[in-house]
C-alpha cells in the first residue's frame, strides 16, 4: 500500500480500516479497526512525547501493518510534517532522511541495528529528537549501544489490537528504566497466570488479555515483560522462560539465535537452541557454565536463516526441529 492509497482510505466515509496482524503468535490475519480509536491512540502518543504541529516525522515501515499506519495517523492528527520513504533496512541512508532534522522516528530493532553499523547513518540517528523502537524486543546489546544517545530513545509495548503501543520505556539518559510506563488513561494488571491485562478504553472497547508474562511494579502502574506464555518450556516439572534463557546467552553467542522447545518422552518438553552459526562445541561449554542445569538446551539446531515474521519477530513454532 502507498501513502496516497492509505490517505484516501483514511479520509473516506467508512469509520473502519483493515490491518494485517504480524503473525508472531500464529497465522497472520486481517482485522477491522475503528478510525476514531486510531485517532485517540495518536493523541495519546503525541501527548506523551510532547510532539507539536510542524514537527517532522519519518515513515519507513510498511503501511500494511498497524505501526506504519499509525505513523501516518499521528502525522495527520498532530499536523506533523511526514517524510515518506519505501520500507528499508537502512532508512537513515536515504539522503532526504540523513540530511533532515527529524523530531519523530519509529523503527523496528533491525533498522536501528543496521543504522548503528554505518557511521553516517548512526550520526543521523543520534540527531532524532524522539526515536521509538517497536515490533520486537530490544536486546541488552542494542540497548547498551543506545544508552549514550543525546535525545530520547524509547522501547514500545503494544500490538495490533491496541492500535500500536500503549506503553513505553526510556532506554537512555537519566530516565532510562527497565519498566514500561503506560500512556495516558491506560491501566494494567495481571491475570491468574501472571499475564498482562490491559485496560485502555480510548483504543480498546473492552479489557484485553495478553499472553505476555509480566511483573507489575509496586506502584501498580509500571510493568516489566518477562516473556510470552507461549514460550514457557515445562521440562521435568521445571518451568523455563525461553526469553530468560536468551537474555543469559546473548553475551556469549556471536550469531543470530533463539530458544524454542520440542516434545520429549522423558521430560515432557526440552529447550532447544536454534542458531545460524555452527558453534556447537563452544556453545555447549558456555551453556553448562552460565545456565541452571534444567535450562541448558538439550538440542542444538543450525539453520541457514532464522524464521521471522515480516515485522522481524521470531517464528519459533516453524523451526525445523532436526539436526539440519
PDB file of C-alpha atoms in Angstrom:
ATOM      1  CA  UNK A   1       0.000   0.000   0.000  1.00  0.00           C
ATOM      2  CA  UNK A   2       1.238   3.508  -0.847  1.00  0.00           C
ATOM      3  CA  UNK A   3       0.863   6.605   1.313  1.00  0.00           C
ATOM      4  CA  UNK A   4      -1.662   8.125  -1.099  1.00  0.00           C
ATOM      5  CA  UNK A   5      -3.722   4.925  -1.054  1.00  0.00           C
ATOM      6  CA  UNK A   6      -3.769   4.894   2.743  1.00  0.00           C
ATOM      7  CA  UNK A   7      -4.682   8.598   2.957  1.00  0.00           C
ATOM      8  CA  UNK A   8      -7.553   8.049   0.517  1.00  0.00           C
ATOM      9  CA  UNK A   9      -8.787   5.195   2.714  1.00  0.00           C
ATOM     10  CA  UNK A  10      -8.302   7.258   5.878  1.00  0.00           C
ATOM     11  CA  UNK A  11     -10.345  10.176   4.527  1.00  0.00           C
ATOM     12  CA  UNK A  12     -13.193   8.136   3.008  1.00  0.00           C
ATOM     13  CA  UNK A  13     -16.614   7.837   4.635  1.00  0.00           C
ATOM     14  CA  UNK A  14     -16.043   4.476   6.315  1.00  0.00           C
ATOM     15  CA  UNK A  15     -15.464   4.527  10.090  1.00  0.00           C
ATOM     16  CA  UNK A  16     -13.306   1.387   9.739  1.00  0.00           C
ATOM     17  CA  UNK A  17      -9.914   0.348   8.395  1.00  0.00           C
ATOM     18  CA  UNK A  18      -8.466  -3.108   7.752  1.00  0.00           C
ATOM     19  CA  UNK A  19      -4.994  -4.024   9.050  1.00  0.00           C
ATOM     20  CA  UNK A  20      -2.823  -7.148   8.996  1.00  0.00           C
ATOM     21  CA  UNK A  21      -1.638  -8.721  12.252  1.00  0.00           C
ATOM     22  CA  UNK A  22       2.075  -9.572  12.332  1.00  0.00           C
ATOM     23  CA  UNK A  23       1.735 -13.342  12.708  1.00  0.00           C
ATOM     24  CA  UNK A  24       4.228 -13.616  15.576  1.00  0.00           C
ATOM     25  CA  UNK A  25       1.931 -15.939  17.546  1.00  0.00           C
ATOM     26  CA  UNK A  26       0.018 -17.606  14.743  1.00  0.00           C
ATOM     27  CA  UNK A  27      -1.203 -17.202  11.201  1.00  0.00           C
ATOM     28  CA  UNK A  28      -1.354 -13.513  10.121  1.00  0.00           C
ATOM     29  CA  UNK A  29      -4.939 -12.327   9.812  1.00  0.00           C
ATOM     30  CA  UNK A  30      -6.956  -9.306   8.753  1.00  0.00           C
ATOM     31  CA  UNK A  31      -8.529  -7.177  11.451  1.00  0.00           C
ATOM     32  CA  UNK A  32     -11.022  -4.294  11.274  1.00  0.00           C
ATOM     33  CA  UNK A  33     -10.238  -1.288  13.467  1.00  0.00           C
ATOM     34  CA  UNK A  34     -12.096   1.942  14.161  1.00  0.00           C
ATOM     35  CA  UNK A  35     -10.610   5.171  12.836  1.00  0.00           C
ATOM     36  CA  UNK A  36     -11.888   7.039  15.900  1.00  0.00           C
ATOM     37  CA  UNK A  37      -9.849   4.787  18.181  1.00  0.00           C
ATOM     38  CA  UNK A  38      -6.789   5.215  15.943  1.00  0.00           C
ATOM     39  CA  UNK A  39      -7.162   8.985  16.399  1.00  0.00           C
ATOM     40  CA  UNK A  40      -7.266   8.505  20.170  1.00  0.00           C
ATOM     41  CA  UNK A  41      -4.135   6.335  20.050  1.00  0.00           C
ATOM     42  CA  UNK A  42      -2.376   9.039  18.043  1.00  0.00           C
ATOM     43  CA  UNK A  43      -3.367  11.729  20.552  1.00  0.00           C
ATOM     44  CA  UNK A  44      -2.032   9.606  23.431  1.00  0.00           C
ATOM     45  CA  UNK A  45       1.392   9.263  21.789  1.00  0.00           C
ATOM     46  CA  UNK A  46       1.566  12.909  20.734  1.00  0.00           C
ATOM     47  CA  UNK A  47       0.782  13.965  24.293  1.00  0.00           C
ATOM     48  CA  UNK A  48       3.222  11.520  25.904  1.00  0.00           C
ATOM     49  CA  UNK A  49       6.122  12.667  23.710  1.00  0.00           C
ATOM     50  CA  UNK A  50       5.170  16.342  23.626  1.00  0.00           C
ATOM     51  CA  UNK A  51       5.081  16.463  19.820  1.00  0.00           C
ATOM     52  CA  UNK A  52       3.528  19.560  18.248  1.00  0.00           C
ATOM     53  CA  UNK A  53       2.240  20.861  14.933  1.00  0.00           C
ATOM     54  CA  UNK A  54       5.043  21.338  12.401  1.00  0.00           C
ATOM     55  CA  UNK A  55       7.377  18.729  13.922  1.00  0.00           C
ATOM     56  CA  UNK A  56       8.881  16.326  11.392  1.00  0.00           C
ATOM     57  CA  UNK A  57       8.213  12.582  11.322  1.00  0.00           C
ATOM     58  CA  UNK A  58       9.556   9.684   9.260  1.00  0.00           C
ATOM     59  CA  UNK A  59       7.545   6.838   7.733  1.00  0.00           C
ATOM     60  CA  UNK A  60       9.939   3.978   6.945  1.00  0.00           C
ATOM     61  CA  UNK A  61       7.769   0.935   7.684  1.00  0.00           C
ATOM     62  CA  UNK A  62       5.167  -0.940   5.592  1.00  0.00           C
ATOM     63  CA  UNK A  63       1.694   0.555   5.509  1.00  0.00           C
ATOM     64  CA  UNK A  64       0.084  -2.905   5.598  1.00  0.00           C
ATOM     65  CA  UNK A  65       0.707  -3.100   9.356  1.00  0.00           C
ATOM     66  CA  UNK A  66      -0.511  -1.003  12.267  1.00  0.00           C
ATOM     67  CA  UNK A  67       2.893   0.546  13.054  1.00  0.00           C
ATOM     68  CA  UNK A  68       3.155   2.169   9.625  1.00  0.00           C
ATOM     69  CA  UNK A  69      -0.486   3.222   9.546  1.00  0.00           C
ATOM     70  CA  UNK A  70      -0.231   4.840  12.977  1.00  0.00           C
ATOM     71  CA  UNK A  71       2.777   6.937  11.962  1.00  0.00           C
ATOM     72  CA  UNK A  72       0.602   8.460   9.244  1.00  0.00           C
ATOM     73  CA  UNK A  73      -2.363   8.911  11.583  1.00  0.00           C
ATOM     74  CA  UNK A  74      -0.169  10.659  14.172  1.00  0.00           C
ATOM     75  CA  UNK A  75       1.104  12.984  11.467  1.00  0.00           C
ATOM     76  CA  UNK A  76      -2.421  13.788  10.234  1.00  0.00           C
ATOM     77  CA  UNK A  77      -3.880  14.263  13.716  1.00  0.00           C
ATOM     78  CA  UNK A  78      -0.876  16.190  15.066  1.00  0.00           C
ATOM     79  CA  UNK A  79      -0.118  18.252  11.976  1.00  0.00           C
ATOM     80  CA  UNK A  80       3.359  16.732  11.673  1.00  0.00           C
ATOM     81  CA  UNK A  81       5.468  17.059   8.507  1.00  0.00           C
ATOM     82  CA  UNK A  82       5.744  13.489   7.269  1.00  0.00           C
ATOM     83  CA  UNK A  83       8.704  12.254   5.223  1.00  0.00           C
ATOM     84  CA  UNK A  84       7.689   9.090   3.366  1.00  0.00           C
ATOM     85  CA  UNK A  85      10.282   6.593   2.099  1.00  0.00           C
ATOM     86  CA  UNK A  86       9.936   2.974   0.951  1.00  0.00           C
ATOM     87  CA  UNK A  87      10.442   0.423   3.758  1.00  0.00           C
ATOM     88  CA  UNK A  88      14.150  -0.367   4.026  1.00  0.00           C
ATOM     89  CA  UNK A  89      16.632  -1.881   6.449  1.00  0.00           C
ATOM     90  CA  UNK A  90      18.732   1.299   6.221  1.00  0.00           C
ATOM     91  CA  UNK A  91      16.306   4.246   6.442  1.00  0.00           C
ATOM     92  CA  UNK A  92      18.990   6.697   7.574  1.00  0.00           C
ATOM     93  CA  UNK A  93      20.959   6.011   4.368  1.00  0.00           C
ATOM     94  CA  UNK A  94      18.325   7.824   2.276  1.00  0.00           C
ATOM     95  CA  UNK A  95      19.724  11.343   1.594  1.00  0.00           C
ATOM     96  CA  UNK A  96      16.400  13.081   2.281  1.00  0.00           C
ATOM     97  CA  UNK A  97      16.337  11.390   5.687  1.00  0.00           C
ATOM     98  CA  UNK A  98      20.025  11.597   6.580  1.00  0.00           C
ATOM     99  CA  UNK A  99      20.118  15.344   5.951  1.00  0.00           C
ATOM    100  CA  UNK A 100      16.825  16.136   7.718  1.00  0.00           C
ATOM    101  CA  UNK A 101      16.402  17.281  11.304  1.00  0.00           C
ATOM    102  CA  UNK A 102      13.844  14.716  12.403  1.00  0.00           C
ATOM    103  CA  UNK A 103      11.704  15.121  15.510  1.00  0.00           C
ATOM    104  CA  UNK A 104       9.994  11.730  15.483  1.00  0.00           C
ATOM    105  CA  UNK A 105      11.036   8.357  14.021  1.00  0.00           C
ATOM    106  CA  UNK A 106       9.636   4.841  14.568  1.00  0.00           C
ATOM    107  CA  UNK A 107      11.735   1.797  13.634  1.00  0.00           C
ATOM    108  CA  UNK A 108      11.945  -1.919  14.279  1.00  0.00           C
ATOM    109  CA  UNK A 109      15.060  -3.184  16.102  1.00  0.00           C
ATOM    110  CA  UNK A 110      16.706  -4.438  12.890  1.00  0.00           C
ATOM    111  CA  UNK A 111      16.531  -0.981  11.291  1.00  0.00           C
ATOM    112  CA  UNK A 112      18.162   0.552  14.362  1.00  0.00           C
ATOM    113  CA  UNK A 113      20.818  -2.175  14.470  1.00  0.00           C
ATOM    114  CA  UNK A 114      21.659  -1.638  10.793  1.00  0.00           C
ATOM    115  CA  UNK A 115      21.846   2.133  11.213  1.00  0.00           C
ATOM    116  CA  UNK A 116      24.279   1.823  14.112  1.00  0.00           C
ATOM    117  CA  UNK A 117      26.684  -0.184  11.955  1.00  0.00           C
ATOM    118  CA  UNK A 118      27.267   2.693   9.481  1.00  0.00           C
ATOM    119  CA  UNK A 119      28.910   5.856  10.928  1.00  0.00           C
ATOM    120  CA  UNK A 120      26.978   8.320   8.723  1.00  0.00           C
ATOM    121  CA  UNK A 121      23.673   6.622   9.499  1.00  0.00           C
ATOM    122  CA  UNK A 122      24.433   6.435  13.211  1.00  0.00           C
ATOM    123  CA  UNK A 123      25.246  10.155  13.259  1.00  0.00           C
ATOM    124  CA  UNK A 124      21.888  10.928  11.635  1.00  0.00           C
ATOM    125  CA  UNK A 125      20.058   8.644  14.047  1.00  0.00           C
ATOM    126  CA  UNK A 126      21.642  10.405  17.012  1.00  0.00           C
ATOM    127  CA  UNK A 127      20.052  13.676  15.859  1.00  0.00           C
ATOM    128  CA  UNK A 128      16.485  12.324  16.055  1.00  0.00           C
ATOM    129  CA  UNK A 129      14.600  14.014  18.897  1.00  0.00           C
ATOM    130  CA  UNK A 130      12.314  11.055  19.655  1.00  0.00           C
ATOM    131  CA  UNK A 131      13.192   7.561  18.412  1.00  0.00           C
ATOM    132  CA  UNK A 132      10.687   4.834  19.256  1.00  0.00           C
ATOM    133  CA  UNK A 133      11.513   1.164  18.666  1.00  0.00           C
ATOM    134  CA  UNK A 134       8.769  -1.434  18.368  1.00  0.00           C
ATOM    135  CA  UNK A 135       7.750  -4.619  16.622  1.00  0.00           C
ATOM    136  CA  UNK A 136      10.194  -6.722  18.638  1.00  0.00           C
ATOM    137  CA  UNK A 137      12.275  -6.836  21.795  1.00  0.00           C
ATOM    138  CA  UNK A 138      15.268  -4.534  22.205  1.00  0.00           C
ATOM    139  CA  UNK A 139      18.010  -6.823  23.472  1.00  0.00           C
ATOM    140  CA  UNK A 140      20.626  -5.811  26.021  1.00  0.00           C
ATOM    141  CA  UNK A 141      23.390  -5.339  23.451  1.00  0.00           C
ATOM    142  CA  UNK A 142      21.314  -2.947  21.338  1.00  0.00           C
ATOM    143  CA  UNK A 143      20.125  -1.121  24.436  1.00  0.00           C
ATOM    144  CA  UNK A 144      23.735  -0.565  25.508  1.00  0.00           C
ATOM    145  CA  UNK A 145      24.570   0.946  22.115  1.00  0.00           C
ATOM    146  CA  UNK A 146      21.739   3.440  22.502  1.00  0.00           C
ATOM    147  CA  UNK A 147      22.399   4.380  26.107  1.00  0.00           C
ATOM    148  CA  UNK A 148      24.534   7.453  25.357  1.00  0.00           C
ATOM    149  CA  UNK A 149      22.251   8.905  22.661  1.00  0.00           C
ATOM    150  CA  UNK A 150      21.727  12.633  23.310  1.00  0.00           C
ATOM    151  CA  UNK A 151      17.968  12.586  22.622  1.00  0.00           C
ATOM    152  CA  UNK A 152      15.085  10.415  23.763  1.00  0.00           C
ATOM    153  CA  UNK A 153      15.060   6.737  22.721  1.00  0.00           C
ATOM    154  CA  UNK A 154      12.108   4.556  23.681  1.00  0.00           C
ATOM    155  CA  UNK A 155      11.145   0.887  23.515  1.00  0.00           C
ATOM    156  CA  UNK A 156       7.407   0.498  22.926  1.00  0.00           C
ATOM    157  CA  UNK A 157       4.931  -2.139  24.054  1.00  0.00           C
ATOM    158  CA  UNK A 158       1.805  -2.896  22.078  1.00  0.00           C
ATOM    159  CA  UNK A 159       0.156  -4.962  19.374  1.00  0.00           C
ATOM    160  CA  UNK A 160      -2.293  -4.614  16.510  1.00  0.00           C
ATOM    161  CA  UNK A 161      -5.230  -4.983  18.906  1.00  0.00           C
ATOM    162  CA  UNK A 162      -4.052  -1.949  20.919  1.00  0.00           C
ATOM    163  CA  UNK A 163      -3.574   0.098  17.719  1.00  0.00           C
ATOM    164  CA  UNK A 164       0.183   0.193  18.143  1.00  0.00           C
ATOM    165  CA  UNK A 165       1.793   0.877  21.514  1.00  0.00           C
ATOM    166  CA  UNK A 166       0.093   1.507  24.856  1.00  0.00           C
ATOM    167  CA  UNK A 167       3.289   1.845  26.925  1.00  0.00           C
ATOM    168  CA  UNK A 168       6.898   2.970  26.536  1.00  0.00           C
ATOM    169  CA  UNK A 169      10.131   2.678  28.464  1.00  0.00           C
ATOM    170  CA  UNK A 170      13.078   5.025  28.173  1.00  0.00           C
ATOM    171  CA  UNK A 171      16.306   3.376  27.013  1.00  0.00           C
ATOM    172  CA  UNK A 172      18.768   6.209  27.545  1.00  0.00           C
ATOM    173  CA  UNK A 173      19.628   9.176  29.723  1.00  0.00           C
ATOM    174  CA  UNK A 174      18.874   9.713  33.386  1.00  0.00           C
ATOM    175  CA  UNK A 175      15.296   8.464  32.869  1.00  0.00           C
ATOM    176  CA  UNK A 176      16.363   5.074  31.467  1.00  0.00           C
ATOM    177  CA  UNK A 177      14.324   2.264  33.008  1.00  0.00           C
ATOM    178  CA  UNK A 178      13.557  -1.427  32.709  1.00  0.00           C
ATOM    179  CA  UNK A 179       9.889  -0.660  33.441  1.00  0.00           C
ATOM    180  CA  UNK A 180       7.284   0.270  30.831  1.00  0.00           C
ATOM    181  CA  UNK A 181       5.177   3.355  31.553  1.00  0.00           C
ATOM    182  CA  UNK A 182       1.611   3.166  30.230  1.00  0.00           C
ATOM    183  CA  UNK A 183       0.314   6.039  28.087  1.00  0.00           C
ATOM    184  CA  UNK A 184      -2.398   8.369  29.431  1.00  0.00           C
ATOM    185  CA  UNK A 185      -5.616   6.618  30.532  1.00  0.00           C
ATOM    186  CA  UNK A 186      -4.065   3.139  30.254  1.00  0.00           C
ATOM    187  CA  UNK A 187      -4.154   0.783  33.249  1.00  0.00           C
ATOM    188  CA  UNK A 188      -2.635  -2.688  33.601  1.00  0.00           C
ATOM    189  CA  UNK A 189      -2.949  -5.715  35.865  1.00  0.00           C
ATOM    190  CA  UNK A 190      -2.026  -9.419  35.923  1.00  0.00           C
ATOM    191  CA  UNK A 191      -4.328 -12.369  35.442  1.00  0.00           C
ATOM    192  CA  UNK A 192      -4.066 -15.641  37.394  1.00  0.00           C
ATOM    193  CA  UNK A 193      -1.280 -16.863  35.087  1.00  0.00           C
ATOM    194  CA  UNK A 194       0.797 -13.716  35.582  1.00  0.00           C
ATOM    195  CA  UNK A 195      -0.056 -12.397  32.110  1.00  0.00           C
ATOM    196  CA  UNK A 196      -0.700  -8.738  31.346  1.00  0.00           C
ATOM    197  CA  UNK A 197      -4.273  -7.487  31.127  1.00  0.00           C
ATOM    198  CA  UNK A 198      -4.719  -4.063  29.540  1.00  0.00           C
ATOM    199  CA  UNK A 199      -7.444  -1.522  30.211  1.00  0.00           C
ATOM    200  CA  UNK A 200      -7.210   1.154  27.503  1.00  0.00           C
ATOM    201  CA  UNK A 201     -10.753   2.455  26.930  1.00  0.00           C
ATOM    202  CA  UNK A 202      -9.676   5.031  24.356  1.00  0.00           C
ATOM    203  CA  UNK A 203      -8.312   2.376  21.991  1.00  0.00           C
ATOM    204  CA  UNK A 204      -9.990  -0.903  23.117  1.00  0.00           C
ATOM    205  CA  UNK A 205     -13.673  -1.352  23.792  1.00  0.00           C
ATOM    206  CA  UNK A 206     -13.015  -3.959  26.473  1.00  0.00           C
ATOM    207  CA  UNK A 207     -10.216  -5.367  28.612  1.00  0.00           C
ATOM    208  CA  UNK A 208      -7.518  -7.035  26.543  1.00  0.00           C
ATOM    209  CA  UNK A 209      -5.831 -10.164  27.870  1.00  0.00           C
ATOM    210  CA  UNK A 210      -2.358 -10.884  26.521  1.00  0.00           C
ATOM    211  CA  UNK A 211      -0.005 -13.867  26.572  1.00  0.00           C
ATOM    212  CA  UNK A 212       2.843 -11.746  27.952  1.00  0.00           C
ATOM    213  CA  UNK A 213       4.036 -12.776  31.412  1.00  0.00           C
ATOM    214  CA  UNK A 214       4.883  -9.605  33.333  1.00  0.00           C
ATOM    215  CA  UNK A 215       5.964  -8.231  36.657  1.00  0.00           C
ATOM    216  CA  UNK A 216       3.933  -5.302  37.953  1.00  0.00           C
ATOM    217  CA  UNK A 217       5.843  -2.560  39.749  1.00  0.00           C
ATOM    218  CA  UNK A 218       4.846  -1.892  43.392  1.00  0.00           C
ATOM    219  CA  UNK A 219       3.315   1.386  42.183  1.00  0.00           C
ATOM    220  CA  UNK A 220       0.701  -0.702  40.344  1.00  0.00           C
ATOM    221  CA  UNK A 221       1.229   1.224  37.114  1.00  0.00           C
ATOM    222  CA  UNK A 222       4.580   0.335  35.545  1.00  0.00           C
ATOM    223  CA  UNK A 223       5.367  -3.182  34.317  1.00  0.00           C
ATOM    224  CA  UNK A 224       8.241  -5.337  33.091  1.00  0.00           C
ATOM    225  CA  UNK A 225       7.888  -8.023  30.411  1.00  0.00           C
ATOM    226  CA  UNK A 226       9.376 -11.408  31.365  1.00  0.00           C
ATOM    227  CA  UNK A 227       8.375 -13.360  28.257  1.00  0.00           C
ATOM    228  CA  UNK A 228       5.450 -14.945  26.457  1.00  0.00           C
ATOM    229  CA  UNK A 229       3.242 -17.618  27.995  1.00  0.00           C
ATOM    230  CA  UNK A 230       3.596 -19.494  24.675  1.00  0.00           C
ATOM    231  CA  UNK A 231       7.346 -19.655  25.269  1.00  0.00           C
ATOM    232  CA  UNK A 232       7.233 -21.330  28.673  1.00  0.00           C
ATOM    233  CA  UNK A 233       9.055 -24.695  28.484  1.00  0.00           C
ATOM    234  CA  UNK A 234       7.897 -27.305  31.026  1.00  0.00           C
ATOM    235  CA  UNK A 235      10.982 -29.501  31.402  1.00  0.00           C
ATOM    236  CA  UNK A 236      10.714 -32.238  34.024  1.00  0.00           C
ATOM    237  CA  UNK A 237       8.342 -30.119  36.099  1.00  0.00           C
ATOM    238  CA  UNK A 238      10.587 -27.037  35.864  1.00  0.00           C
ATOM    239  CA  UNK A 239       9.103 -24.026  34.060  1.00  0.00           C
ATOM    240  CA  UNK A 240      11.666 -22.267  31.857  1.00  0.00           C
ATOM    241  CA  UNK A 241      11.021 -18.967  30.099  1.00  0.00           C
ATOM    242  CA  UNK A 242      12.667 -19.035  26.648  1.00  0.00           C
ATOM    243  CA  UNK A 243      13.340 -15.285  26.684  1.00  0.00           C
ATOM    244  CA  UNK A 244      15.143 -15.516  30.034  1.00  0.00           C
ATOM    245  CA  UNK A 245      17.480 -18.185  28.622  1.00  0.00           C
ATOM    246  CA  UNK A 246      18.125 -15.967  25.602  1.00  0.00           C
ATOM    247  CA  UNK A 247      18.978 -12.974  27.785  1.00  0.00           C
ATOM    248  CA  UNK A 248      21.589 -15.025  29.655  1.00  0.00           C
ATOM    249  CA  UNK A 249      23.156 -16.363  26.444  1.00  0.00           C
ATOM    250  CA  UNK A 250      23.253 -13.154  24.377  1.00  0.00           C
ATOM    251  CA  UNK A 251      26.696 -12.045  25.687  1.00  0.00           C
ATOM    252  CA  UNK A 252      28.230 -15.369  24.674  1.00  0.00           C
ATOM    253  CA  UNK A 253      26.798 -16.194  21.237  1.00  0.00           C
ATOM    254  CA  UNK A 254      28.032 -14.029  18.392  1.00  0.00           C
ATOM    255  CA  UNK A 255      25.364 -15.132  15.908  1.00  0.00           C
ATOM    256  CA  UNK A 256      21.594 -14.791  15.469  1.00  0.00           C
ATOM    257  CA  UNK A 257      19.800 -17.337  17.664  1.00  0.00           C
ATOM    258  CA  UNK A 258      16.756 -18.030  19.759  1.00  0.00           C
ATOM    259  CA  UNK A 259      15.376 -20.639  22.124  1.00  0.00           C
ATOM    260  CA  UNK A 260      12.408 -22.829  21.282  1.00  0.00           C
ATOM    261  CA  UNK A 261      11.103 -26.182  22.570  1.00  0.00           C
ATOM    262  CA  UNK A 262      10.242 -29.683  21.449  1.00  0.00           C
ATOM    263  CA  UNK A 263       8.353 -32.643  22.907  1.00  0.00           C
ATOM    264  CA  UNK A 264      10.365 -35.215  24.864  1.00  0.00           C
ATOM    265  CA  UNK A 265       9.255 -38.610  26.231  1.00  0.00           C
ATOM    266  CA  UNK A 266      11.243 -38.288  29.463  1.00  0.00           C
ATOM    267  CA  UNK A 267      10.946 -34.584  30.357  1.00  0.00           C
ATOM    268  CA  UNK A 268       7.728 -33.619  28.573  1.00  0.00           C
ATOM    269  CA  UNK A 269       9.429 -30.681  26.839  1.00  0.00           C
ATOM    270  CA  UNK A 270      13.064 -29.711  26.381  1.00  0.00           C
ATOM    271  CA  UNK A 271      14.683 -26.381  25.477  1.00  0.00           C
ATOM    272  CA  UNK A 272      16.252 -26.180  22.019  1.00  0.00           C
ATOM    273  CA  UNK A 273      18.862 -23.690  20.782  1.00  0.00           C
ATOM    274  CA  UNK A 274      18.443 -22.626  17.150  1.00  0.00           C
ATOM    275  CA  UNK A 275      21.286 -20.622  15.617  1.00  0.00           C
ATOM    276  CA  UNK A 276      22.519 -19.502  12.207  1.00  0.00           C
ATOM    277  CA  UNK A 277      26.120 -20.373  13.086  1.00  0.00           C
ATOM    278  CA  UNK A 278      27.795 -23.762  13.647  1.00  0.00           C
ATOM    279  CA  UNK A 279      29.042 -23.019  17.164  1.00  0.00           C
ATOM    280  CA  UNK A 280      28.037 -26.295  18.786  1.00  0.00           C
ATOM    281  CA  UNK A 281      31.090 -27.199  20.871  1.00  0.00           C
ATOM    282  CA  UNK A 282      31.718 -23.637  22.112  1.00  0.00           C
ATOM    283  CA  UNK A 283      28.059 -23.104  22.938  1.00  0.00           C
ATOM    284  CA  UNK A 284      27.758 -26.389  24.826  1.00  0.00           C
ATOM    285  CA  UNK A 285      30.676 -25.462  27.102  1.00  0.00           C
ATOM    286  CA  UNK A 286      29.343 -21.941  27.711  1.00  0.00           C
ATOM    287  CA  UNK A 287      25.800 -23.036  28.469  1.00  0.00           C
ATOM    288  CA  UNK A 288      26.894 -25.515  31.116  1.00  0.00           C
ATOM    289  CA  UNK A 289      28.697 -22.707  32.953  1.00  0.00           C
ATOM    290  CA  UNK A 290      26.133 -19.895  32.720  1.00  0.00           C
ATOM    291  CA  UNK A 291      22.737 -21.625  32.814  1.00  0.00           C
ATOM    292  CA  UNK A 292      20.932 -23.551  35.560  1.00  0.00           C
ATOM    293  CA  UNK A 293      21.011 -27.299  34.879  1.00  0.00           C
ATOM    294  CA  UNK A 294      17.484 -27.676  33.522  1.00  0.00           C
ATOM    295  CA  UNK A 295      17.778 -24.511  31.413  1.00  0.00           C
ATOM    296  CA  UNK A 296      20.602 -25.932  29.277  1.00  0.00           C
ATOM    297  CA  UNK A 297      19.245 -26.650  25.750  1.00  0.00           C
ATOM    298  CA  UNK A 298      19.332 -30.389  25.132  1.00  0.00           C
ATOM    299  CA  UNK A 299      19.321 -29.994  21.368  1.00  0.00           C
ATOM    300  CA  UNK A 300      21.210 -27.591  19.089  1.00  0.00           C
ATOM    301  CA  UNK A 301      19.958 -26.881  15.581  1.00  0.00           C
ATOM    302  CA  UNK A 302      21.705 -24.891  12.858  1.00  0.00           C
ATOM    303  CA  UNK A 303      19.626 -23.199  10.163  1.00  0.00           C
ATOM    304  CA  UNK A 304      20.670 -21.032   7.233  1.00  0.00           C
ATOM    305  CA  UNK A 305      18.241 -18.283   8.295  1.00  0.00           C
ATOM    306  CA  UNK A 306      16.184 -17.950  11.478  1.00  0.00           C
ATOM    307  CA  UNK A 307      12.458 -17.879  10.645  1.00  0.00           C
ATOM    308  CA  UNK A 308      10.946 -14.475  11.463  1.00  0.00           C
ATOM    309  CA  UNK A 309       7.693 -12.685  10.672  1.00  0.00           C
ATOM    310  CA  UNK A 310       7.519  -9.834   8.163  1.00  0.00           C
ATOM    311  CA  UNK A 311       7.905  -7.442  11.091  1.00  0.00           C
ATOM    312  CA  UNK A 312      11.041  -9.201  12.350  1.00  0.00           C
ATOM    313  CA  UNK A 313       9.646 -11.195  15.290  1.00  0.00           C
ATOM    314  CA  UNK A 314      10.812 -14.794  15.931  1.00  0.00           C
ATOM    315  CA  UNK A 315       8.638 -17.551  14.465  1.00  0.00           C
ATOM    316  CA  UNK A 316       9.718 -20.202  16.950  1.00  0.00           C
ATOM    317  CA  UNK A 317       6.905 -22.604  16.055  1.00  0.00           C
ATOM    318  CA  UNK A 318       8.070 -23.093  12.460  1.00  0.00           C
ATOM    319  CA  UNK A 319      11.699 -24.004  13.227  1.00  0.00           C
ATOM    320  CA  UNK A 320      12.574 -27.395  11.668  1.00  0.00           C
ATOM    321  CA  UNK A 321      13.332 -29.476  14.765  1.00  0.00           C
ATOM    322  CA  UNK A 322      16.050 -31.675  13.342  1.00  0.00           C
ATOM    323  CA  UNK A 323      19.810 -31.525  13.106  1.00  0.00           C
ATOM    324  CA  UNK A 324      19.945 -29.605   9.820  1.00  0.00           C
TER     325      UNK A 324
END
